Short mmCIF file of C-alpha atoms and ligand atoms in Angstrom, two decimals:
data_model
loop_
_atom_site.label_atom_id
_atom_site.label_comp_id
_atom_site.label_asym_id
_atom_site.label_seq_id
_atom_site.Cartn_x
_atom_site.Cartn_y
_atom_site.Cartn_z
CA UNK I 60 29.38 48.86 111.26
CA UNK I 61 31.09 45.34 111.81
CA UNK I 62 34.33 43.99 110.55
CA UNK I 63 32.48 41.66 108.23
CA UNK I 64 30.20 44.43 106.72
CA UNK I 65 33.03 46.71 105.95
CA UNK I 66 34.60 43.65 104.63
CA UNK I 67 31.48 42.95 102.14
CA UNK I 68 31.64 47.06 101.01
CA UNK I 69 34.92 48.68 100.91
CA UNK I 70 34.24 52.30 100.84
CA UNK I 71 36.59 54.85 98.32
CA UNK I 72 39.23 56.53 101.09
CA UNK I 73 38.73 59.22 99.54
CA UNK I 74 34.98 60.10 98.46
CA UNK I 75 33.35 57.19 100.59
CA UNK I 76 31.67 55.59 97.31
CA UNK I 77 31.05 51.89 97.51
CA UNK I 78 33.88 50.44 95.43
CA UNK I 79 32.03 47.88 93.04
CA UNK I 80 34.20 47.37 90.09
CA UNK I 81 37.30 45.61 90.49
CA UNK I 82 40.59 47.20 88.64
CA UNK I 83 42.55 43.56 88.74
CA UNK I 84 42.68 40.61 91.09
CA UNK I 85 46.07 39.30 91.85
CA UNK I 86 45.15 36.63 94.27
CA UNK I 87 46.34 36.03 97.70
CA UNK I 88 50.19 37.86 98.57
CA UNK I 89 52.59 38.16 101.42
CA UNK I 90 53.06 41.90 102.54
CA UNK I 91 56.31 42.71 99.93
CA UNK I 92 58.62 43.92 102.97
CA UNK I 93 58.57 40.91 105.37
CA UNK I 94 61.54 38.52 103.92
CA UNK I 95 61.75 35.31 105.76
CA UNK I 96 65.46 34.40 107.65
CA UNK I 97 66.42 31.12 107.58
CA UNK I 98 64.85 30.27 110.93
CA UNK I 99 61.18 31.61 109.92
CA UNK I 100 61.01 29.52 106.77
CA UNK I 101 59.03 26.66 108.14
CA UNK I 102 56.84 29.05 109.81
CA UNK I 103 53.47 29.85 108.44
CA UNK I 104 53.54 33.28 106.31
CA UNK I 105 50.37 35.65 106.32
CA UNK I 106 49.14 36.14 102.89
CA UNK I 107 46.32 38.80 102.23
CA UNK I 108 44.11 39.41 98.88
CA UNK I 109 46.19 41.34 96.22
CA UNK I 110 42.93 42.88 94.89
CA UNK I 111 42.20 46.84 93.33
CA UNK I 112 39.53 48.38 93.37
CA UNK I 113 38.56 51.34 90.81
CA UNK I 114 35.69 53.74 92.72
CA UNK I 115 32.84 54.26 89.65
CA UNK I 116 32.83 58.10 91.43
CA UNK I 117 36.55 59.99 91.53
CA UNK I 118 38.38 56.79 89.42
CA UNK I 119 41.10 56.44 92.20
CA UNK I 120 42.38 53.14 91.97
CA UNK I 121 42.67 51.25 95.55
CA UNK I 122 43.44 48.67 97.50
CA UNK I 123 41.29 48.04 100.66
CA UNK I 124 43.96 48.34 104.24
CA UNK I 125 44.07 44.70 105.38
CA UNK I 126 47.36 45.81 106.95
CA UNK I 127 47.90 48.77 109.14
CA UNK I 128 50.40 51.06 107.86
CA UNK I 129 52.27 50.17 111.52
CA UNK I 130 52.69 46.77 110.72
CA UNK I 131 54.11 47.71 107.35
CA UNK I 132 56.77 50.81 108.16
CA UNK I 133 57.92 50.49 111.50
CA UNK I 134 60.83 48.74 110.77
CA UNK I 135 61.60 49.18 106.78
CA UNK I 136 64.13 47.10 104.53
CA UNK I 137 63.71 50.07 102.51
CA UNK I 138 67.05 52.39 102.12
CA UNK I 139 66.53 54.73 99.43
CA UNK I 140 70.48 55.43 99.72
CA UNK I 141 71.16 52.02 98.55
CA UNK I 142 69.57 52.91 95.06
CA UNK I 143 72.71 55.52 92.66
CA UNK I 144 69.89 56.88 89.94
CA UNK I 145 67.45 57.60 93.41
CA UNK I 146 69.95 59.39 95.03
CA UNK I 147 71.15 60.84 91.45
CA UNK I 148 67.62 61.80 91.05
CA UNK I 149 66.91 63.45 94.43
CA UNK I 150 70.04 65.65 93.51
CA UNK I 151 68.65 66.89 90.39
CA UNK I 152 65.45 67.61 92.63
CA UNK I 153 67.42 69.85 94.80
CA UNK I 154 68.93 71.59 92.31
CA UNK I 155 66.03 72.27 90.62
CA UNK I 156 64.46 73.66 93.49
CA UNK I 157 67.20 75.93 94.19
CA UNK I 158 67.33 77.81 90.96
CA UNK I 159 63.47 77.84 90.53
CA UNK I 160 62.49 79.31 93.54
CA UNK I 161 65.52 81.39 94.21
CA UNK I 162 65.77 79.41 97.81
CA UNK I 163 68.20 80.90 100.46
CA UNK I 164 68.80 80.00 104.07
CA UNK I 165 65.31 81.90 105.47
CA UNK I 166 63.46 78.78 103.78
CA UNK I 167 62.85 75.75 105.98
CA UNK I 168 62.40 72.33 104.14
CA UNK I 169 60.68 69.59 105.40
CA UNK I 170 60.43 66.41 103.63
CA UNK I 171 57.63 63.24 104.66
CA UNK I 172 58.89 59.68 104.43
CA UNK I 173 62.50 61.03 104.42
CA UNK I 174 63.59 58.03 104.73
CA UNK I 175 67.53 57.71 105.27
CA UNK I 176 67.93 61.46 104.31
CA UNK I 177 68.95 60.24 100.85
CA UNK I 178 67.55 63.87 99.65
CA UNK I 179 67.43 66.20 102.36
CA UNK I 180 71.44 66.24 102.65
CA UNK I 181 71.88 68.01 99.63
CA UNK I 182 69.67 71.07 101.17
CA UNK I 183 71.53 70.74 104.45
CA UNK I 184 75.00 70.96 102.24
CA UNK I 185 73.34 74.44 101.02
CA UNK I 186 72.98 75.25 104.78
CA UNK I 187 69.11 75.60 104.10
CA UNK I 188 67.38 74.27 107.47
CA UNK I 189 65.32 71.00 107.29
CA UNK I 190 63.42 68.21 108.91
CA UNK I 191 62.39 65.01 107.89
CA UNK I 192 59.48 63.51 109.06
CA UNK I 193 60.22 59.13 109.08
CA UNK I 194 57.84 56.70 110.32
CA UNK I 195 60.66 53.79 110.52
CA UNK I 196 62.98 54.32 113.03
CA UNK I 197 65.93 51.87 111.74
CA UNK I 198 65.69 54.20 108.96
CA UNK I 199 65.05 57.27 110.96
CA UNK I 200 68.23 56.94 112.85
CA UNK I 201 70.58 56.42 109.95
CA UNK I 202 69.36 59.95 108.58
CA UNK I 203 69.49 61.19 112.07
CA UNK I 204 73.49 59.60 112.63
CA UNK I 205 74.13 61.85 109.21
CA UNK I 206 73.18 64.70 111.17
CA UNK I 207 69.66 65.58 109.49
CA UNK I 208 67.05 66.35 111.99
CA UNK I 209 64.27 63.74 111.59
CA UNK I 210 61.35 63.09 113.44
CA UNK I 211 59.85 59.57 113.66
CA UNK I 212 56.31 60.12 113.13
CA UNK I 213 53.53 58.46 111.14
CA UNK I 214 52.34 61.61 109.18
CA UNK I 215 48.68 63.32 109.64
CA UNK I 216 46.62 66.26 110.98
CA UNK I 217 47.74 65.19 114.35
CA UNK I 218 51.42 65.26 113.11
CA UNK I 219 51.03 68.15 111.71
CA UNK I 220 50.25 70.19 113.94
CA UNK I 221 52.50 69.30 116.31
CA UNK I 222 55.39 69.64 113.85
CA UNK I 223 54.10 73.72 113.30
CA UNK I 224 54.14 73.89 117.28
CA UNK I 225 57.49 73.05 117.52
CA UNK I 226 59.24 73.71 114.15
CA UNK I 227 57.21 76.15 112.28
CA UNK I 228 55.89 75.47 109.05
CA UNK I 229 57.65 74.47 106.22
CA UNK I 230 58.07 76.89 103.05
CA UNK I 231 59.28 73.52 101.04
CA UNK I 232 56.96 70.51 102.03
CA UNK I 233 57.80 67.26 100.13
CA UNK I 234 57.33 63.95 99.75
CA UNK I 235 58.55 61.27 97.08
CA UNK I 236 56.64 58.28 97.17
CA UNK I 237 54.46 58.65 100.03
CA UNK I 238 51.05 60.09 99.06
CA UNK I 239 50.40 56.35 97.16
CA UNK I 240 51.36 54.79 100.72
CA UNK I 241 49.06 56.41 102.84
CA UNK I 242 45.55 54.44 103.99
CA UNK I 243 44.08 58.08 104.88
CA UNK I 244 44.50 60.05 102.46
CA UNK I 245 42.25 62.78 103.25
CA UNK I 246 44.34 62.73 106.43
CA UNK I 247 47.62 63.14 105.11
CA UNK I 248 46.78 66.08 102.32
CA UNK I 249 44.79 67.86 105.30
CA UNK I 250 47.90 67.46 107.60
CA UNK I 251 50.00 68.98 104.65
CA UNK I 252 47.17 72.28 104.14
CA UNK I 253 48.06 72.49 108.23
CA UNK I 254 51.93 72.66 107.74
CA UNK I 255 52.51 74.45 104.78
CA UNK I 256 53.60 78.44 105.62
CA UNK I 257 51.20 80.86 103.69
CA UNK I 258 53.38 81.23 100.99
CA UNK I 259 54.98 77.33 100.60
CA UNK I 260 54.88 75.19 97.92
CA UNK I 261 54.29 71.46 98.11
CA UNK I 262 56.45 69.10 95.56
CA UNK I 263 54.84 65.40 95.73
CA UNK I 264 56.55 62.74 93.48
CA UNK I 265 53.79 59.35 92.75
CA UNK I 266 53.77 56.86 90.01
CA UNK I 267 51.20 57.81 87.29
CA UNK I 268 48.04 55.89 87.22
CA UNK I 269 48.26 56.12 83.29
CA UNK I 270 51.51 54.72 83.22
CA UNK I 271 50.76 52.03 84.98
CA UNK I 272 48.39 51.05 83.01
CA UNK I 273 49.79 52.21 79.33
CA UNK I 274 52.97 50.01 80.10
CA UNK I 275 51.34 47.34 81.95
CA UNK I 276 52.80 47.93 85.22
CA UNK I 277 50.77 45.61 87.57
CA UNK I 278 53.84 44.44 89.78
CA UNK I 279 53.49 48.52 91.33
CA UNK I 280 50.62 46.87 92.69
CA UNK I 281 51.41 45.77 96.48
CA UNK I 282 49.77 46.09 100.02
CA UNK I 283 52.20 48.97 100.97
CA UNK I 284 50.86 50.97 97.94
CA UNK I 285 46.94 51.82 98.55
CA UNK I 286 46.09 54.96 96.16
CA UNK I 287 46.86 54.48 92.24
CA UNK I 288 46.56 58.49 91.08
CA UNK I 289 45.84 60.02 88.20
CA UNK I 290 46.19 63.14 87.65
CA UNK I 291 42.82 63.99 87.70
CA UNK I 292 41.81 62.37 90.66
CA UNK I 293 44.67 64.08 92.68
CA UNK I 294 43.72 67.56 91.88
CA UNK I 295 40.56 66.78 93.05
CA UNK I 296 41.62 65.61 96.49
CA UNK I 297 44.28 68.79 96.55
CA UNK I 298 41.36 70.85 95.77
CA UNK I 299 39.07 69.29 98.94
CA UNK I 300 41.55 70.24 101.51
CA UNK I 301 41.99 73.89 100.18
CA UNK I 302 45.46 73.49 97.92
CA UNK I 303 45.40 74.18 94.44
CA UNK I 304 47.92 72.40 91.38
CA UNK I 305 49.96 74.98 89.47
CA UNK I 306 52.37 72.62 87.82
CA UNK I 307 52.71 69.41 86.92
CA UNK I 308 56.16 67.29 85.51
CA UNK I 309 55.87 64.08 84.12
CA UNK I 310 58.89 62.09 85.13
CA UNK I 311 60.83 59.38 84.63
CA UNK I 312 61.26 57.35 88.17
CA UNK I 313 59.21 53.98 88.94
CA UNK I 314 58.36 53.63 85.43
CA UNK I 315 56.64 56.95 84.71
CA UNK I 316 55.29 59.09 87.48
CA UNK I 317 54.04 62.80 88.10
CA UNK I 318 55.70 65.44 89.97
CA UNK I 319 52.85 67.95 91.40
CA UNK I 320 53.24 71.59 92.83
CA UNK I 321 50.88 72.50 95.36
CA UNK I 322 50.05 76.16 96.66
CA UNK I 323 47.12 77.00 99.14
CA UNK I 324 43.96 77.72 96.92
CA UNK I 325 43.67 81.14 98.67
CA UNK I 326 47.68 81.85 97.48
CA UNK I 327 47.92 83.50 94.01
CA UNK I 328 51.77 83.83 94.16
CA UNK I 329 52.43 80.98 91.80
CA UNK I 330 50.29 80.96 88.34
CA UNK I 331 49.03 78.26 87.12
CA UNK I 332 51.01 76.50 84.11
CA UNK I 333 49.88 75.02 81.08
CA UNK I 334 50.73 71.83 81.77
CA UNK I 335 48.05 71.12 84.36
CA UNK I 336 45.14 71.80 81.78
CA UNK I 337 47.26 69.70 79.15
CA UNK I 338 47.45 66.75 81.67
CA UNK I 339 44.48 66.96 83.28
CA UNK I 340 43.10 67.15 79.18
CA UNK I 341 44.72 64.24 78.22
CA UNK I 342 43.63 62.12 80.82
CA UNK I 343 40.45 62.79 79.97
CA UNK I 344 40.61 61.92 76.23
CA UNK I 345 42.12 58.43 76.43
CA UNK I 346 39.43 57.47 78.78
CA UNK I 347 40.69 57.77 82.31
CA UNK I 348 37.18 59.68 83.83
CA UNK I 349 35.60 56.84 82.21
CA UNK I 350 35.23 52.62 83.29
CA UNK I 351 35.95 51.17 80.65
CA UNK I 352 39.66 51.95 80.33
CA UNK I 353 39.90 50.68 84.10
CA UNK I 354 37.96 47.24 83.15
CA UNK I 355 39.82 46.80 80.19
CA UNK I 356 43.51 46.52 82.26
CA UNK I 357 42.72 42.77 83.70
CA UNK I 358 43.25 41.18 80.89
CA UNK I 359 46.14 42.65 80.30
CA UNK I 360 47.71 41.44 83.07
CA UNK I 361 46.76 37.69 82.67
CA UNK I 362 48.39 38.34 79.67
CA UNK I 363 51.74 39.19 80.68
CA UNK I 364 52.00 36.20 83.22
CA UNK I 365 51.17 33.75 80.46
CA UNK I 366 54.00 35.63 78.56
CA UNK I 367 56.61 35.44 80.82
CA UNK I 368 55.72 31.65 82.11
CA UNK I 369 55.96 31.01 78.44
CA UNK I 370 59.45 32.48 78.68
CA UNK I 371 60.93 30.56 81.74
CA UNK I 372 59.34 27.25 81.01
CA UNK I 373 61.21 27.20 77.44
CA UNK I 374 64.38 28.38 79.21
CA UNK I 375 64.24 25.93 82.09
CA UNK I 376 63.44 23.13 79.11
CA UNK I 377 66.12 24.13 76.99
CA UNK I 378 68.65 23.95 80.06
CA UNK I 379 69.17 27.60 80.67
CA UNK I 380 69.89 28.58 84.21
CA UNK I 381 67.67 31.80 85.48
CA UNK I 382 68.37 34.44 87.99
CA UNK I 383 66.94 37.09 89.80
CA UNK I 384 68.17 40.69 90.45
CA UNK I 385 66.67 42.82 92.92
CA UNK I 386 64.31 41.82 95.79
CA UNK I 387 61.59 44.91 95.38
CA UNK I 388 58.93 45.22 96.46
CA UNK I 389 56.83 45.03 92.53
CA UNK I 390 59.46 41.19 92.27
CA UNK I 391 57.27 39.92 95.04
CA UNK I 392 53.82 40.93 93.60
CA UNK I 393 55.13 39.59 90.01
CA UNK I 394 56.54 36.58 91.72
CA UNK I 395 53.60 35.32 94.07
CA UNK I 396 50.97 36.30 91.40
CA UNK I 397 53.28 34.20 88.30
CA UNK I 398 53.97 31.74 90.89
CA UNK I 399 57.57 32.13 90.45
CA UNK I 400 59.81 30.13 92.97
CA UNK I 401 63.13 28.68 92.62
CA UNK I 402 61.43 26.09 90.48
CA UNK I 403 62.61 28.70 87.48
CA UNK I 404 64.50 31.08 89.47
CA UNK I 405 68.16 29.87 91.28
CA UNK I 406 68.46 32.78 93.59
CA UNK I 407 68.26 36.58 93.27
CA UNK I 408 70.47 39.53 94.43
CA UNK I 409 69.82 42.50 96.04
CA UNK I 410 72.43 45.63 97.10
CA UNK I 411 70.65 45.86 100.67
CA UNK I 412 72.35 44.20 103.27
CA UNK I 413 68.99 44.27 104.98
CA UNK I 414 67.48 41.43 102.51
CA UNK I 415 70.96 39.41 101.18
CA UNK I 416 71.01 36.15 102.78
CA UNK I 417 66.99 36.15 103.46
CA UNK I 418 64.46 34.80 101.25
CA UNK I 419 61.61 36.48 98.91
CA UNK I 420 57.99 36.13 100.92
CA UNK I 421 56.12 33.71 99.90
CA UNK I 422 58.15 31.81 97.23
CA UNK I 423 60.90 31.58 99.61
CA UNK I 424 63.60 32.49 96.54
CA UNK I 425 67.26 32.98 98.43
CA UNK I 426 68.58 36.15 98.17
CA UNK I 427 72.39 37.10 97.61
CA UNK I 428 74.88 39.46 97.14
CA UNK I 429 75.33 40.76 93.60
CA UNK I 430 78.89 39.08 93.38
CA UNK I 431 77.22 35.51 93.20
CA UNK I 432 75.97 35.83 89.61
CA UNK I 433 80.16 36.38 88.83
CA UNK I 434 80.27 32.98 90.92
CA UNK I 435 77.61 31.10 89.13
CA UNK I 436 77.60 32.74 85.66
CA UNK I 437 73.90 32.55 84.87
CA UNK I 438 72.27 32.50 81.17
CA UNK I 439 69.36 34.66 82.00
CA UNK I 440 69.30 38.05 84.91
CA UNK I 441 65.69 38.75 85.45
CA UNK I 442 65.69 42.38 86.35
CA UNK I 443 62.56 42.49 89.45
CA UNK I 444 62.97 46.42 89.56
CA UNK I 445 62.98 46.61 85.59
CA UNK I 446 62.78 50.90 86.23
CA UNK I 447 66.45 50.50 87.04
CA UNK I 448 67.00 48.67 83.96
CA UNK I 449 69.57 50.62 82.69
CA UNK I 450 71.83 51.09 86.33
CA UNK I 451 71.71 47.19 86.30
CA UNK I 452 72.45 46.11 82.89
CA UNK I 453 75.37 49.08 83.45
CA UNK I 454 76.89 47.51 86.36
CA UNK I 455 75.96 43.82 85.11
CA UNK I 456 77.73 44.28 81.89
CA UNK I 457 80.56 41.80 83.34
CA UNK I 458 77.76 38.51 82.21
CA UNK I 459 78.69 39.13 78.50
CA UNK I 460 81.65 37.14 79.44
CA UNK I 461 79.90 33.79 79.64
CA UNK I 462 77.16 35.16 76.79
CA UNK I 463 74.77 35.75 79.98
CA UNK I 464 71.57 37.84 79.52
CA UNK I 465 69.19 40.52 80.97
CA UNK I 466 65.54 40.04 81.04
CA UNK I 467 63.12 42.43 81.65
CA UNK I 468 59.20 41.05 82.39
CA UNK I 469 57.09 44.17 82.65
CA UNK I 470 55.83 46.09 79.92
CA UNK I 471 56.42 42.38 78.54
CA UNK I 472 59.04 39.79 78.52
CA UNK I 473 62.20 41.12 76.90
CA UNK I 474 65.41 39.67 76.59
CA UNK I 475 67.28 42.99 76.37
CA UNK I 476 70.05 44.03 73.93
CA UNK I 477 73.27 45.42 74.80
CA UNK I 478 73.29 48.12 72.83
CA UNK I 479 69.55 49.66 74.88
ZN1 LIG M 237 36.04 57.70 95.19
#
C-alpha cells in the first residue's frame, strides 16, 4: 500500500477496521513536547492534524501516527519528579502493592516508561530488585544517576524478550501512562504476555475514555497520546494476547483514569473481582459499545472553546491581566485549538527547568519560573494542567494578596473559589 492510500484509510491499531467516523477534529497542532528557544522562534514549526478517530468495530478512540514515537520520546521535557501529588501518588502505589501482595525481596519489579525513577525508588528503598525500562535517555540517566537500574529501550516483543534473556521476568510489570502512548499496541501488550513470570501481575495506570468524555476533557487529546481506552475495549486487547483483567480501580490522576490488574489467562491464582463486571457493565449502559455517545462529544468541545474565549475576551476588555500556569502537554492542545497566544495570555510558568525561559509550540507564549506571577501580580492564573488544580491553587495561595484569581478551563471555564 502507498503513503497516500494509508493516508485516505487509517486502519484501527488494534483490530485493523477502517476508521470512518471521526471522534473530534481539533485542527492542525505542533507535537506538545517541542518548545521553541529563543533562537528557533522565527523558524518554521511543523504542525500535524489534531484529529480522533473512533473505530465503528472495538470503539477505541485514536489518533492516526503522523509522528514516530522516536521523534516524540527520545529526548523528553517530561520529569515526572518535578510533579509532588505524582510522586505522592506513585508512593501510595507502592505501598499498596506491598501489603496486597505480601511482596518480599524474591519479587523483581520492572516498570515501562520509568521515566526519572519517580516510582521505582520507593521499591528499591524496600530492597525489592527492579528495572526500569525508559525510552528517553536525558530522562533515563537521571533515574540511572539515583542508582535505579534502567534500560533505555523503546518497549515491544523485541524488547521483551531481550529484557527475559538478560533479567528474567518480572513478577511486578507496570506502567503508568504508557499503554495510551504506544502507536503498536498489539506490540506492546504482546511484549508484556512475553515478560511477565507465570505467576506476575501487571498494574497499568491510563486515563479513562469515559472520563474524558463525561468531563469534557479534549485537551488529553495530543499527538503523543494515540489510544483513548475504555474499559471495555482494553479487556478486549488484554484478552487477544492471552492476559486476563481481575481488577479494576478507578482513580483519581489526569482527571479520572483506570488502574487495571493483569494475570496470564491460563493463571487462576488471582480471582476475578467484582469490579470488572461492574465497570465493564456500566460502560455498556451509558452507551460506550455504541456510536452515538462517541458522535455526540464534538460538539461538546466547540462548546467549551466558545466558553472560555467568551471568558478571556471580557477579561482582556475589562482590563484584567491573564496568566498561564503550567506548560503541559493538554495547555498546548487547548491553546493551539482556542487559538490562545499572548494576545490574552502574558506568559505562563512551569516548575521544569527544561521548559522555563522557552516558549509554548505554536503560540509562542513565554514561559517562566513560578516566582514571576509574585513579580507581576496577575488578576487571572489559568491553570493548563487543571488535574493539579488543587497542588497549584495550594502553593499559589500567595495571589490573594493583590485579589488575584485561579481559573480552571476544562470541564468548563471556572473562576475557582478559595474555599474548593
Ligand atoms: Zn478497532
Amino acid at each position: 500500500m502507498t503513503e497516500q492510500q494509508t493516508q485516505q484509510t487509517p486502519k484501527c491499531r488494534f483490530c485493523n477496521e477502517t476508521l470512518e467516523h471521526t471522534f473530534v477534529d481539533l485542527g492542525m497542532s505542533p507535537l506538545c513536547q517541542t518548545h521553541i528557544s529563543q533562537e528557533q522562534l522565527n523558524h518554521m514549526e511543523p504542525f500535524y492534524p489534531l484529529r480522533a478517530y473512533v473505530c465503528g468495530e472495538c470503539f477505541l478512540v485514536q489518533l492516526e501516527e503522523y509522528v514516530s514515537p522516536c521523534e516524540i520520546f527520545s529526548e523528553y521535557a517530561y520529569f515526572s519528579s518535578y510533579s509532588d501529588s505524582w510522586v505522592q501518588h506513585a508512593k501510595r502505589y507502592t505501598d499498596l502493592m506491598l501489603q496486597r501482595w505480601a511482596m518480599d525481596r524474591s519479587w523483581k519489579v520492572m516498570e515501562i516508561a520509568s521515566n526519572d525513577g519517580y516510582l521505582l525508588q520507593h521499591f528499591l528503598a524496600e530492597g525489592i530488585p527492579v528495572l526500569g525500562i525508559e525510552p528517553a535517555a536525558n530522562v533515563a540517566r537521571v533515574a540511572v544517576e539515583k542508582g535505579i537500574p534502567t534500560t533505555v529501550q523503546f518497549f515491544g516483543t523485541d524488547t521483551a524478550k531481550r529484557i527475559a534473556a538478560e533479567h528474567g521476568q518480572a513478577r511486578l510489570l507496570l506502567g503508568n501512562n504508557v499503554l495510551a502512548h504506544v502507536p503498536g499496541i498489539n506490540d506492546f501488550v504482546g511484549g508484556m504476555k512475553l515478560l511477565l513470570s507465570p505467576q506476575g501481575i501487571i498494574t497499568m495506570e491510563f486515563p479513562h475514555l469515559m472520563q474524558l468524555v463525561e468531563n469534557n476533557q479534549f485537551d488529553t487529546i495530543y499527538h503523543e497520546h494515540f489510544s483513548y481506552l475504555s474499559f471495555c475495549t482494553v479487556s478486549r486487547i488484554f484478552a487477544t494476547h492471552g492476559l486476563r483483567l481481575f481488577d479494576v480501580e478507578e482513580i483519581e490522576t489526569h482527571g479520572g483514569s483506570l488502574r487495571i490488574y493483569a494475570q496470564h489467562a491460563e493463571n487462576e491464582g488471582y480471582a476475578v473481582s467484582s469490579r470488572v463486571g461492574e465497570l465493564r457493565q456500566r460502560e455498556r449502559r451509558k452507551g460506550y459499545s455504541d456510536l452515538e455517545v462517541y458522535m455526540a462529544f464534538s460538539e461538546k468541545v466547540k462548546e467549551t472553546k466558545r466558553q472560555l474565549l467568551e471568558f478571556l475576551i471580557n477579561a482582556k476588555s475589562t482590563g484584567k491581566s491573564i496568566v498561564g500556569y503550567g506548560a503541559p502537554g493538554k495547555g498546548n492542545t487547548l491553546l493551539n485549538y482556542c487559538g490562545i497566544r499572548q494576545d490574552f495570555l502574558d506568559y505562563t510558568v512551569d516548575r521544569s527547568p527544561y521548559k522555563q525561559d522557552k516558549y509554548t509550540p505554536g503560540t509562542h507564549i513565554p514561559i517562566y519560573h513560578p516566582d514571576k506571577i509574585q513579580e507581576t501580580k496577575p488578576d487571572y492564573v489559568l491553570i493548563l494542567p487543571w488535574n493539579l488544580k488543587k497542588e497549584i491553587m495550594k502553593a499559589g495561595e500567595f495571589i490573594r494578596e493583590w485579589g488575584g484569581k485561579f481559573v480552571v478551563p476544562i470541564p468548563e471555564v471556572e473562576v475557582c473559589a478559595w474555599d474548593s
